Every structure is written in C-alpha cells, then in structure tokens.
Amino acid sequence: MKFLKVLVNSLLSGLFFSGLVALLILNLNVDLAFDLLLLGQLTLFNSVVYGLIMAFLGIFLFFIIQFFSGMNFKIKLISPSFLMISFTLILILFSFVFWENFKHFRTFFTPEIENLLRTQFIVLVFFVFLGILFFYGYLYYRKSFVFLLVYFLCIAAGMTYVVHLRTTFPPPPVHEKVARLEAKEITKRITIIGMQGMIFDFIIPLVNEEKLPNFAWLLEEGSWGRLTNFSPNDPIILNTSFNTGKLPAKHLQLSPIKYKLRQIKQELSVVPRFILYGQIERLGILQSNAHTPRHILKDIWEIFDDNKITFIKEDRPYCVHLETPSENTESLFNRFYKDYKFENSAILDHLQHALLSDINCEAKFTQTKNELQPQLSYLLLSGLNLAESYFYKYNFPDLFGDIDQEEISKFSSVIEKYYQLYDQIIGKHLATMKEDELLVVYSPHGIEPLPIWKRMVHWIFGDKDISAYHEDAPAGVIFFYGKDIIRGRHIEEMRIIDIAPTLLNYLELPVGKDMDGIVNSTMFMEGFKIENPVLYITSYEEVEIKAPEE
C-alpha cells in the first residue's frame, strides 16, 4: 500500500515536471502564439516519458532515503510534504535546464522576450528557495499544516504568473511599404566563397609549413580575422543571418526540422536541449521531418535583384546532393586521397561523399560564373566540415584517449589535404579576379572536439565515429582581398551578421537600421571610406526599390 501511495505522489511530481517542460517548449518556439490547449497537450505528451522518469526517480529516492535513514516514513495517498520537497527538487533541476536552454537559444529572443524569460527564471528560482524555507518551517514547527497550505497557494499563483508571462510574448512585427527608393547602378564585383568548418588552428600551422600558398597570400595581401557567430549553430540559421544581417529573433528561420508529436496537430520548430528530448524519436512518439522555414524578410540577394545587380548563388542544399561524380572529380579525389582508393569503410564513405560533392559544386559554380560573368558570385561548400567531424580525432588523439596508432598514421593527413583542396579552389578564383572585384572567403563557423558527455550520447544513440562539432558556436574565419582592402590587416570583432551591412556599404547601397549587424569597415582603405560613407534607411522591409524608368 505504501508503494502505491509513493507511486501516486511521484506521478503527480512527474506531471508537474512535464508541465514545466511544456512551458519551456512554448518559450523556445517564439514563432507560435500561446495556446492553453497546446500547453495541456504538451504536458500530457511529456508525461508519457518525462513524467514516468520523474515518477521512477521519486520512488527510487524515497525508498533509498528511507533505507539508509533507518526510518519508516509515513505517507498519505496525496502527501503535501512529499510534493513540497519533490516540487522543490524538480524546480532545482528545471532551473538548470531552463537557464542552459535560455543561453543556447538566446538569439531567438527579442529584448522584450528576453526580459520576460528572465522574469520567469527569477520566479522559478524564488520558488526553489521558498520551498526549502517552507519545508524547514514545516519541520521546525512540528509539521504545521499552515506552511503546506501557504506554499501550495504560492506555487499555484507563481506558476499561473509564469504561464501568463508566456502569453505576453510580442508577435513578430508586420511591415508595410511606406517609402520608395530608387535603384542604384552598381559597377563593382564581389566573389564570396564560403567554406564551412575552417579554423586558424589548422590554417596558420599549414601556412607556416608552406602547404597553403593561397591562404598565405590572403594573409599577407588582404585583411583577415576570426568570424564570430552564435548558437544555435545550424547552417540554415547562420546562412539566413549572413543573408539578412539579422539574428534569428528577427528572421525567425529557427530550424530546418519540424517536430511532430503524436496526437498533437501543431508542429514545433524547436525542442529543448540537455534533457535528450530529441532522442525520444526512437520511441516512435516523436517524428522529425526536413522543413524549409518560411521566408519573411528581405535579404541581400533580393536587395541586389531589386537594384538589377546580376548574381549567381550556389549554396542550397549546401552542395551535397548532386549528380553522379564525373571522371574529372573522381580523378581529383584519387589525386588527393590515392592511399584510400581501394579502402572500404564507413568513415571513408563520408570523406568521399564530402569531397566529390564539393568538387562537383565548385565546378558547376565556376562554369556558370565564366558563362554569365555576374557582378556577384556566391559559393558555399560544406565538405570540410563533414570531414573534420569524423577525422578531427586523428589530428588531436590526446584529447580522445586510446586511438589505434595505425589509424592515426593512416588518417591524420585527411584534414590537411582537404585544406589543400580548398587552397587550390581559392587560387583558381584569385587568378581570374577582375581589377574592380572584391574576394571574400569565409567560414560561418569553426569546429571543436566533442565533449565527453556528447561522445557518450553519440556512442549510445548516434554515430560513434563523430569526434568534432560546432554546436557551441566556435568562431570561423574571414578574409577580404581586393584593391580597396588594406594589406596584412587583422580584423577585430567581425561577426557573421556584420557581413551583409558591410557588403551593402561596399556596393554603396544603404544599410537597414533594423539590421543587428554593423558596417565593419576596418579592412577598407581610408580613401575608400571617405568616398563611401555609410548610408542608412529605416528598414528594407518598408522600402520599395524601383528602377528610375519605372
């Protein structure tokens, strides 16, 4: 009978935790309007997994504490004292989960939403201390029921207030065209080459060993620096911020995945981290599907199009799903990785897929650029990032414990050769640059070793060969080269959201005041800056750009 009572109280505690997680989900999905019914549905959904987990922990802790204390605890079918201490422990755990998610998804929140979430967090932490204080008073005053009554009245009022704060999240602003801007004739050219995963930890040593001559040229003859970004570090989010100069809180492209929960119609863009929420897909009650977020803001490519600037853009879907490799691409792969020509392993399949996709994508880009001669050309390659995620450990084996020395000898040059491939690509475009052309080479993010806890998760649930990732927003790199660029200049504090306004300024186009990024002109020569002052408009969302004859 005691077990049944403990079970009932533990289930109530699990339901409480499930409701908190449901609220966190609604907090993270800032593109959704608050819906009380959805909050209830999410609570019930969470209780199937997290409610039962919490119930199990409650039962386990109750009998463990009873055993080691040597006491026989009495408990009611609904025990206020049990619930008080379990709610307090749950709030301690949830406060940690809440804060870690808040930090990770912080770029999703406008200043108004961020302040509301901080208030939510303060209320939750307050109830942690209130629960400890009231439980102490309950014991000190010989289990006076007043402390239990006041506590649950307070917690009911507090949780109602926390939910109310979510209802006050401001909706996305609605823009109307209120002004007309005359299109500007542009004569300059820009070539932008994105190469995901590049970091100076590899570039500088290889340059010093004279293995990357074209990167060395960019360092000596151009301006360069680290490119800082943010989390979440998903490519679609970073690319949208690159294209708009705005953080996710404004462009609302939150994820390339939609999550469908069983029996719930509303799909979600974001699920919480640090509680393995995504892993419950293995239970069959959660489904994730590829999704292209709705485009709601004008990006630089639309601005260029409105100004009749010709451009080509080769970046979706990140140059990975292309036609069968040609003989030329396979020959190039064999030249760089001839030692693996007859190898057959899963990890080399990833390398081959990455390299051949990059080669095909770059070849298609170069051919189109040569044929059309556009003013702006944009290429984004992702193969290095994929290769680094699998082969990073062979370059830094001391960080990963026991790795077979034969494997280290075999695979430690994989990343180096990939950088050499990228160096050749850069050299090709340096050789064909026009006099009025600006070359921008960048990586939207870097790469870093998987932490131990993440390795364990991948070992149990994912791909055990992965050894590096970029979820915690390691800095990428950026290079500028052209006649208006200072030679050998180290750029300080360049952010990915600064690229769009900086390119607009370079092309003598106005910058939107609503962009989160700023014009970083430290790499431009003084004469250029004097002749090209920064021009501003309120927002491109509120401006209609028309050609003079229109």
Coordinates of C-alpha atoms in Angstrom, one line a residue:
M1 CA 0.0 0.0 0.0
K2 CA 2.9 2.4 0.8
F3 CA 4.3 1.7 -2.7
L4 CA 1.0 2.8 -4.3
K5 CA 1.0 6.0 -2.2
V6 CA 4.5 6.8 -3.2
L7 CA 3.7 6.0 -6.8
V8 CA 0.7 8.4 -6.8
N9 CA 2.7 11.2 -5.3
S10 CA 5.6 10.6 -7.7
L11 CA 3.3 10.6 -10.7
L12 CA 1.9 14.0 -9.6
S13 CA 5.5 15.2 -9.3
G14 CA 6.2 13.9 -12.8
L15 CA 3.2 15.7 -14.1
F16 CA 4.5 18.9 -12.6
F17 CA 7.8 18.5 -14.3
S18 CA 6.1 17.6 -17.6
G19 CA 4.1 20.9 -17.4
L20 CA 7.3 22.9 -16.9
V21 CA 9.0 21.2 -19.9
A22 CA 5.8 22.0 -21.9
L23 CA 6.1 25.7 -21.0
L24 CA 9.8 25.6 -21.9
I25 CA 8.9 24.3 -25.4
L26 CA 6.4 27.1 -25.9
N27 CA 9.1 29.6 -24.7
L28 CA 11.6 28.3 -27.3
N29 CA 9.1 28.3 -30.2
V30 CA 8.8 32.1 -30.3
D31 CA 7.1 31.9 -33.7
L32 CA 4.0 30.3 -32.1
A33 CA 1.2 32.2 -30.4
F34 CA 0.4 31.0 -26.9
D35 CA -2.3 28.3 -26.8
L36 CA -3.5 27.0 -23.4
L37 CA -4.8 23.8 -25.1
L38 CA -1.4 23.2 -26.7
L39 CA 0.2 23.7 -23.3
G40 CA -2.0 20.9 -21.9
Q41 CA -1.4 18.6 -24.8
L42 CA 2.4 19.1 -24.5
T43 CA 2.1 18.4 -20.7
L44 CA 0.4 15.1 -21.3
F45 CA 2.8 14.2 -24.1
N46 CA 5.8 14.9 -21.9
S47 CA 4.3 12.9 -19.0
V48 CA 4.5 9.7 -21.1
V49 CA 8.3 9.9 -21.0
Y50 CA 9.5 12.6 -18.6
G51 CA 6.6 12.1 -16.2
L52 CA 7.3 8.4 -15.8
I53 CA 11.0 9.1 -15.5
M54 CA 10.4 11.5 -12.7
A55 CA 8.0 9.1 -11.0
F56 CA 10.6 6.4 -11.1
L57 CA 13.2 8.7 -9.6
G58 CA 10.7 9.8 -6.9
I59 CA 10.0 6.2 -5.9
F60 CA 13.7 5.3 -6.0
L61 CA 14.8 8.2 -3.9
F62 CA 12.0 7.7 -1.3
F63 CA 12.9 4.1 -0.6
I64 CA 16.7 4.7 -0.8
I65 CA 16.4 7.6 1.8
Q66 CA 14.1 5.5 4.0
F67 CA 16.5 2.6 3.8
F68 CA 19.7 4.5 4.7
S69 CA 18.0 6.7 7.3
G70 CA 16.7 3.6 9.1
M71 CA 13.3 5.2 9.5
N72 CA 9.8 4.2 8.4
F73 CA 8.3 7.2 6.6
K74 CA 4.6 7.5 6.7
I75 CA 3.0 8.9 3.6
K76 CA -0.6 9.8 2.6
L77 CA -2.2 9.0 -0.8
I78 CA -1.7 12.6 -1.6
S79 CA 1.1 13.9 0.6
P80 CA 1.6 17.7 0.7
S81 CA 5.0 17.3 2.4
F82 CA 6.2 14.8 -0.3
L83 CA 5.0 17.1 -3.0
M84 CA 6.6 20.1 -1.5
I85 CA 10.1 18.6 -1.4
S86 CA 9.7 16.9 -4.8
F87 CA 8.5 20.1 -6.4
T88 CA 11.5 21.9 -4.9
L89 CA 13.9 19.3 -6.2
I90 CA 12.2 19.4 -9.6
L91 CA 12.5 23.2 -9.7
I92 CA 16.2 23.0 -9.0
L93 CA 16.7 20.6 -11.9
F94 CA 14.4 22.5 -14.2
S95 CA 16.0 25.9 -13.4
F96 CA 19.3 24.4 -14.7
V97 CA 17.6 23.1 -17.8
F98 CA 15.8 26.4 -18.3
W99 CA 18.9 28.5 -18.0
E100 CA 21.0 26.3 -20.3
N101 CA 18.3 26.4 -23.0
F102 CA 18.0 30.2 -22.5
K103 CA 21.7 30.7 -23.1
H104 CA 21.8 28.3 -26.1
F105 CA 18.7 29.8 -27.8
R106 CA 19.3 33.4 -26.7
T107 CA 19.4 34.7 -30.2
F108 CA 15.8 33.6 -30.8
F109 CA 14.6 36.2 -28.3
T110 CA 13.9 39.9 -28.8
P111 CA 14.9 42.1 -25.9
E112 CA 11.3 42.1 -24.7
I113 CA 11.0 38.3 -24.8
E114 CA 14.4 38.0 -23.1
N115 CA 13.3 40.2 -20.2
L116 CA 10.1 38.1 -19.8
L117 CA 12.1 34.9 -19.8
R118 CA 14.5 36.3 -17.2
T119 CA 11.5 37.1 -15.0
Q120 CA 10.2 33.5 -15.5
F121 CA 13.6 32.3 -14.4
I122 CA 13.7 34.5 -11.3
V123 CA 10.2 33.3 -10.3
L124 CA 11.3 29.7 -10.6
V125 CA 14.5 30.2 -8.6
F126 CA 12.5 32.1 -6.0
F127 CA 10.2 29.1 -5.5
V128 CA 13.3 26.9 -5.0
F129 CA 14.3 29.0 -2.0
L130 CA 10.6 29.3 -0.9
G131 CA 10.2 25.5 -1.0
I132 CA 13.4 25.0 1.1
L133 CA 12.3 27.7 3.6
F134 CA 8.7 26.4 4.0
F135 CA 9.8 22.8 4.3
Y136 CA 12.2 23.8 7.1
G137 CA 9.4 25.8 8.8
Y138 CA 7.1 22.8 8.4
L139 CA 9.5 20.5 10.2
Y140 CA 10.6 23.1 12.8
Y141 CA 7.1 23.9 13.9
R142 CA 6.1 20.3 14.2
K143 CA 4.6 19.8 10.8
S144 CA 2.2 22.8 10.9
F145 CA -0.2 22.5 8.0
V146 CA -0.2 26.3 7.6
F147 CA 3.2 26.1 5.8
L148 CA 1.9 23.5 3.4
L149 CA -1.2 25.5 2.6
V150 CA 0.6 28.8 2.1
Y151 CA 3.3 27.0 -0.1
F152 CA 0.8 25.4 -2.5
L153 CA -1.2 28.6 -2.7
C154 CA 2.0 30.5 -3.6
I155 CA 3.2 27.9 -6.1
A156 CA -0.2 27.9 -7.8
A157 CA -0.1 31.7 -8.1
G158 CA 3.5 31.6 -9.2
M159 CA 3.0 29.0 -11.9
T160 CA 0.0 30.9 -13.2
Y161 CA 2.1 34.1 -13.4
V162 CA 4.9 32.2 -15.2
V163 CA 2.4 30.9 -17.8
H164 CA 0.9 34.4 -18.1
L165 CA 4.3 35.8 -19.0
R166 CA 4.4 33.5 -22.0
T167 CA 1.1 34.9 -23.2
T168 CA 2.6 38.3 -23.3
F169 CA 5.3 37.5 -25.8
P170 CA 5.0 40.2 -28.6
P171 CA 4.1 38.8 -32.0
P172 CA 6.5 39.4 -35.0
P173 CA 6.2 42.9 -36.4
V174 CA 4.2 43.4 -39.6
H175 CA 6.0 45.7 -42.1
E176 CA 4.3 47.9 -44.7
K177 CA 5.9 49.6 -47.7
V178 CA 5.9 53.2 -46.8
A179 CA 8.7 54.6 -49.0
R180 CA 10.2 54.3 -52.4
L181 CA 13.9 54.0 -53.1
E182 CA 15.5 54.5 -56.5
A183 CA 17.6 51.6 -57.7
K184 CA 21.3 52.3 -57.9
E185 CA 23.6 51.3 -60.7
I186 CA 26.4 49.2 -59.4
T187 CA 29.7 48.6 -61.2
K188 CA 31.7 46.7 -58.6
R189 CA 32.1 43.0 -58.4
I190 CA 32.2 40.6 -55.5
T191 CA 33.0 36.9 -55.3
I192 CA 32.1 35.2 -52.0
I193 CA 33.4 31.7 -51.2
G194 CA 32.1 30.1 -48.0
M195 CA 33.9 27.0 -46.7
Q196 CA 32.2 25.6 -43.6
G197 CA 34.5 24.5 -40.8
M198 CA 37.7 26.4 -41.4
I199 CA 39.7 27.5 -38.4
F200 CA 43.0 29.2 -37.9
D201 CA 44.2 26.3 -35.7
F202 CA 44.7 24.4 -39.0
I203 CA 45.3 27.3 -41.4
I204 CA 48.2 29.0 -39.6
P205 CA 50.4 25.9 -39.0
L206 CA 49.8 24.7 -42.6
V207 CA 50.7 28.2 -43.9
N208 CA 53.9 28.2 -41.8
E209 CA 54.7 24.8 -43.4
E210 CA 54.2 26.4 -46.8
K211 CA 51.4 24.0 -47.7
L212 CA 48.7 26.6 -48.3
P213 CA 50.2 29.3 -50.6
N214 CA 46.9 30.9 -51.5
F215 CA 45.8 31.2 -47.9
A216 CA 49.3 32.7 -47.2
W217 CA 48.6 35.3 -50.0
L218 CA 45.3 36.3 -48.4
L219 CA 47.0 36.7 -45.0
E220 CA 49.8 38.9 -46.5
E221 CA 47.9 40.8 -49.1
G222 CA 44.4 41.0 -47.6
S223 CA 42.7 41.6 -44.4
W224 CA 41.6 38.7 -42.2
G225 CA 40.3 37.7 -38.8
R226 CA 38.1 35.4 -36.8
L227 CA 34.4 35.4 -37.6
T228 CA 32.2 35.1 -34.5
N229 CA 28.7 33.6 -34.7
F230 CA 26.1 32.3 -32.2
S231 CA 24.1 29.3 -31.2
P232 CA 22.1 27.5 -32.3
N233 CA 24.7 26.9 -35.0
D234 CA 22.6 25.2 -37.6
P235 CA 23.7 26.2 -41.1
I236 CA 20.3 27.4 -42.2
I237 CA 20.1 29.8 -39.3
L238 CA 23.7 31.1 -39.8
N239 CA 23.1 31.4 -43.6
T240 CA 19.9 33.4 -43.0
S241 CA 21.7 35.7 -40.6
F242 CA 24.5 36.1 -43.2
N243 CA 22.0 37.0 -45.8
T244 CA 19.9 39.4 -43.7
G245 CA 22.3 40.9 -41.2
K246 CA 19.8 39.9 -38.6
L247 CA 19.6 37.5 -35.7
P248 CA 17.0 34.7 -35.6
A249 CA 14.8 36.7 -33.3
K250 CA 14.0 38.9 -36.3
H251 CA 14.3 36.5 -39.3
L252 CA 12.6 33.6 -37.5
Q253 CA 14.2 30.8 -39.5
L254 CA 14.7 28.7 -36.4
S255 CA 15.3 25.3 -37.7
P256 CA 15.5 23.1 -40.8
I257 CA 13.4 20.5 -39.0
K258 CA 9.7 20.3 -37.9
Y259 CA 8.8 18.1 -35.0
K260 CA 5.5 16.3 -35.0
L261 CA 4.3 14.9 -31.7
R262 CA 1.8 12.1 -31.7
Q263 CA -1.8 13.2 -31.3
I264 CA -0.8 16.9 -31.5
K265 CA -1.6 18.8 -34.7
Q266 CA 0.7 21.7 -34.1
E267 CA 4.3 21.2 -35.3
L268 CA 7.3 22.5 -33.5
S269 CA 10.4 24.2 -34.8
V270 CA 12.5 23.8 -31.6
V271 CA 12.7 21.2 -28.8
P272 CA 14.6 21.6 -25.5
R273 CA 18.2 20.6 -25.2
F274 CA 20.1 19.0 -22.3
I275 CA 17.3 16.5 -21.5
L276 CA 17.7 14.3 -24.6
Y277 CA 14.3 15.4 -25.9
G278 CA 15.2 14.6 -29.5
Q279 CA 16.1 11.1 -28.6
I280 CA 12.5 10.2 -27.8
E281 CA 12.0 9.9 -31.5
R282 CA 13.3 6.4 -31.1
L283 CA 10.2 5.6 -29.1
G284 CA 8.0 6.3 -32.1
I285 CA 6.0 9.1 -30.4
L286 CA 8.0 11.9 -31.9
Q287 CA 8.7 12.5 -35.6
S288 CA 11.1 14.9 -37.2
N289 CA 10.9 16.0 -40.9
A290 CA 13.0 18.2 -43.1
H291 CA 11.5 21.6 -43.4
T292 CA 12.2 24.8 -45.2
P293 CA 11.3 27.7 -42.9
R294 CA 9.0 30.4 -44.3
H295 CA 11.0 33.3 -45.8
I296 CA 9.6 36.5 -44.1
L297 CA 12.4 39.1 -44.5
K298 CA 14.1 40.7 -47.5
D299 CA 17.7 39.5 -47.7
I300 CA 20.7 41.0 -49.6
W301 CA 20.0 38.8 -52.6
E302 CA 16.6 40.4 -53.1
I303 CA 18.1 43.8 -52.5
F304 CA 20.6 43.0 -55.2
D305 CA 17.9 41.8 -57.5
D306 CA 15.8 44.9 -56.9
N307 CA 18.9 47.0 -57.9
K308 CA 19.3 45.0 -61.1
I309 CA 22.6 43.5 -59.9
T310 CA 23.3 40.2 -61.6
F311 CA 24.4 37.4 -59.4
I312 CA 24.7 33.6 -59.1
K313 CA 24.3 31.8 -55.8
E314 CA 25.3 28.2 -55.2
D315 CA 24.5 27.2 -51.6
R316 CA 21.4 25.1 -51.4
P317 CA 21.2 22.4 -50.3
Y318 CA 24.8 23.1 -49.2
C319 CA 26.1 21.4 -52.3
V320 CA 25.8 17.8 -51.1
H321 CA 23.0 16.2 -53.2
L322 CA 24.4 16.5 -56.7
E323 CA 24.6 14.3 -59.8
T324 CA 26.9 11.3 -60.2
P325 CA 30.6 12.4 -59.9
S326 CA 32.3 12.9 -63.3
E327 CA 35.6 11.3 -64.2
N328 CA 37.3 14.5 -63.5
T329 CA 36.0 14.8 -60.0
E330 CA 36.9 11.1 -59.2
S331 CA 40.4 11.7 -60.7
L332 CA 40.8 14.7 -58.4
F333 CA 39.7 12.7 -55.4
N334 CA 42.2 9.9 -56.2
R335 CA 44.9 12.6 -56.5
F336 CA 44.3 13.9 -53.0
Y337 CA 43.4 10.6 -51.4
K338 CA 45.1 8.0 -53.5
D339 CA 46.0 6.0 -50.4
Y340 CA 42.3 5.3 -49.8
K341 CA 41.4 4.3 -53.3
F342 CA 40.9 0.7 -52.5
E343 CA 39.8 1.1 -48.9
N344 CA 36.3 0.2 -47.9
S345 CA 35.0 1.7 -44.6
A346 CA 32.1 3.8 -43.5
I347 CA 34.2 6.7 -42.4
L348 CA 35.9 6.9 -45.8
D349 CA 32.5 6.9 -47.4
H350 CA 31.8 10.2 -45.6
L351 CA 35.1 11.6 -46.8
Q352 CA 34.4 10.6 -50.4
H353 CA 30.9 12.0 -50.3
A354 CA 32.1 15.3 -48.9
L355 CA 34.9 15.8 -51.3
L356 CA 33.2 14.7 -54.5
S357 CA 30.2 16.9 -53.6
D358 CA 32.4 19.9 -53.1
I359 CA 34.3 19.3 -56.3
N360 CA 31.1 19.0 -58.3
C361 CA 29.6 22.0 -56.7
E362 CA 32.6 24.2 -57.3
A363 CA 32.9 23.0 -60.9
K364 CA 29.3 23.9 -61.6
F365 CA 29.8 27.3 -59.9
T366 CA 32.9 28.2 -61.9
Q367 CA 31.3 27.1 -65.2
T368 CA 28.2 29.3 -64.5
K369 CA 30.4 32.2 -63.4
N370 CA 32.5 32.1 -66.5
E371 CA 29.5 31.8 -68.8
L372 CA 27.3 34.6 -67.2
Q373 CA 30.0 36.9 -65.8
P374 CA 27.8 38.1 -63.0
Q375 CA 28.6 41.1 -60.7
L376 CA 28.2 39.0 -57.6
S377 CA 29.1 35.3 -57.2
Y378 CA 28.4 33.2 -54.1
L379 CA 29.6 29.7 -53.4
L380 CA 29.1 27.7 -50.1
L381 CA 31.0 24.4 -49.6
S382 CA 30.3 22.1 -46.6
G383 CA 32.6 19.2 -47.3
L384 CA 35.4 20.2 -44.9
N385 CA 33.0 20.5 -42.0
L386 CA 31.8 16.9 -42.6
A387 CA 35.4 15.6 -43.0
E388 CA 36.5 17.4 -39.8
S389 CA 33.6 16.0 -37.8
Y390 CA 34.9 12.4 -38.5
F391 CA 38.6 12.8 -38.7
Y392 CA 39.4 15.5 -36.1
K393 CA 40.4 13.0 -33.5
Y394 CA 43.3 11.7 -35.7
N395 CA 44.9 15.2 -35.6
F396 CA 44.4 15.6 -31.8
P397 CA 44.5 12.0 -30.5
D398 CA 45.5 13.1 -27.0
L399 CA 42.0 14.6 -26.5
F400 CA 40.3 11.3 -27.2
G401 CA 42.1 8.7 -25.2
D402 CA 43.1 5.4 -26.8
I403 CA 43.2 5.6 -30.6
D404 CA 45.0 3.0 -32.6
Q405 CA 48.4 4.3 -33.8
E406 CA 47.9 2.7 -37.2
E407 CA 44.7 4.6 -37.7
I408 CA 46.4 7.8 -36.6
S409 CA 49.1 7.3 -39.2
K410 CA 46.6 6.5 -41.9
F411 CA 44.1 9.3 -41.3
S412 CA 46.0 12.2 -39.7
S413 CA 46.6 13.9 -43.1
V414 CA 42.9 13.8 -44.2
I415 CA 42.1 17.3 -43.0
E416 CA 45.4 18.8 -44.1
K417 CA 44.7 17.6 -47.7
Y418 CA 41.2 19.0 -47.6
Y419 CA 42.6 22.4 -46.7
Q420 CA 45.0 22.0 -49.6
L421 CA 42.0 21.3 -51.9
Y422 CA 40.3 24.5 -50.6
D423 CA 43.6 26.3 -51.2
Q424 CA 43.6 25.3 -54.8
I425 CA 40.0 26.5 -55.2
I426 CA 40.9 29.9 -53.8
G427 CA 43.9 30.1 -56.1
K428 CA 41.7 29.4 -59.1
H429 CA 39.5 32.4 -58.2
L430 CA 42.4 34.6 -57.3
A431 CA 43.9 34.0 -60.7
T432 CA 40.7 35.1 -62.5
M433 CA 39.8 38.2 -60.4
K434 CA 38.9 41.4 -62.2
E435 CA 40.5 44.7 -61.2
D436 CA 37.3 46.0 -59.6
E437 CA 36.5 42.7 -57.8
L438 CA 36.4 42.0 -54.1
L439 CA 37.1 38.5 -52.9
V440 CA 35.6 37.4 -49.6
V441 CA 36.5 33.9 -48.3
Y442 CA 34.8 32.9 -45.0
S443 CA 33.7 30.1 -42.8
P444 CA 30.4 30.7 -40.9
H445 CA 31.6 28.6 -38.1
G446 CA 34.6 26.7 -36.9
I447 CA 35.0 23.2 -35.4
E448 CA 35.9 21.9 -31.9
P449 CA 36.2 18.5 -30.2
L450 CA 33.1 16.8 -28.9
P451 CA 32.9 17.0 -25.1
I452 CA 33.0 13.7 -23.2
W453 CA 29.2 13.7 -22.4
K454 CA 28.4 14.4 -26.1
R455 CA 30.7 11.5 -27.1
M456 CA 28.7 9.2 -24.8
V457 CA 25.4 10.3 -26.3
H458 CA 26.7 9.7 -29.8
W459 CA 28.1 6.3 -28.7
I460 CA 24.7 5.2 -27.4
F461 CA 22.3 6.9 -29.7
G462 CA 24.2 8.3 -32.7
D463 CA 27.3 7.9 -34.8
K464 CA 30.2 6.8 -32.6
D465 CA 32.8 7.9 -35.3
I466 CA 32.0 11.6 -34.9
S467 CA 34.7 13.4 -32.9
A468 CA 34.0 17.1 -33.6
Y469 CA 31.1 19.5 -33.8
H470 CA 30.2 23.2 -33.9
E471 CA 27.0 23.4 -31.7
D472 CA 28.7 25.7 -29.2
A473 CA 29.4 28.3 -31.9
P474 CA 33.2 28.2 -32.4
A475 CA 34.5 31.1 -34.4
G476 CA 35.0 30.7 -38.1
V477 CA 37.4 32.8 -40.3
I478 CA 37.1 35.6 -42.8
F479 CA 39.4 37.0 -45.5
F480 CA 39.0 40.1 -47.7
Y481 CA 41.1 40.8 -50.7
G482 CA 40.9 43.5 -53.4
K483 CA 42.2 46.9 -54.4
D484 CA 40.3 48.7 -51.7
I485 CA 41.4 46.3 -48.9
I486 CA 44.3 47.1 -46.5
R487 CA 47.2 44.6 -46.8
G488 CA 48.0 42.4 -43.8
R489 CA 45.3 43.9 -41.6
H490 CA 43.9 41.8 -38.7
I491 CA 40.2 42.4 -38.4
E492 CA 38.9 42.6 -34.9
E493 CA 35.4 41.7 -33.8
M494 CA 33.9 40.6 -37.1
R495 CA 30.5 38.9 -36.7
I496 CA 28.6 36.9 -39.3
I497 CA 25.7 39.4 -39.0
D498 CA 28.2 42.2 -40.0
I499 CA 28.8 40.8 -43.4
A500 CA 25.5 41.8 -45.1
P501 CA 25.7 45.5 -44.0
T502 CA 29.4 45.6 -44.8
L503 CA 28.8 44.3 -48.4
L504 CA 25.9 46.8 -48.8
N505 CA 28.2 49.6 -47.8
Y506 CA 30.9 48.4 -50.2
L507 CA 28.4 48.5 -53.1
E508 CA 27.3 52.0 -52.0
L509 CA 23.9 50.8 -51.0
P510 CA 22.1 51.9 -47.8
V511 CA 22.1 49.8 -44.7
G512 CA 18.9 49.0 -42.8
K513 CA 18.9 50.4 -39.3
D514 CA 16.9 47.4 -38.2
M515 CA 19.9 45.1 -39.0
D516 CA 21.6 43.6 -36.0
G517 CA 24.9 43.7 -37.8
I518 CA 27.0 46.8 -38.3
V519 CA 29.3 48.0 -41.1
N520 CA 32.8 46.8 -40.2
S521 CA 35.0 49.0 -42.4
T522 CA 38.3 48.4 -40.6
M523 CA 39.6 46.5 -43.6
F524 CA 38.9 49.3 -46.1
M525 CA 41.4 51.9 -47.1
E526 CA 40.9 55.4 -45.9
G527 CA 40.3 56.8 -49.3
F528 CA 37.5 54.3 -49.9
K529 CA 35.8 55.1 -46.6
I530 CA 35.9 58.8 -47.3
E531 CA 34.3 58.3 -50.8
N532 CA 31.8 55.7 -49.5
P533 CA 30.2 56.9 -46.2
V534 CA 27.6 54.6 -44.6
L535 CA 24.1 55.4 -45.7
Y536 CA 21.1 54.3 -43.8
I537 CA 17.4 53.6 -44.3
T538 CA 14.9 52.6 -41.6
S539 CA 14.3 49.1 -43.0
Y540 CA 14.3 47.4 -46.3
E541 CA 11.0 45.8 -45.3
E542 CA 9.4 49.2 -45.5
V543 CA 11.0 50.3 -48.8
E544 CA 10.1 49.5 -52.4
I545 CA 13.1 49.7 -54.7
K546 CA 12.3 50.8 -58.2
A547 CA 14.4 51.4 -61.3
P548 CA 14.4 55.1 -62.4
E549 CA 12.4 54.3 -65.6
E550 CA 9.7 52.6 -63.6

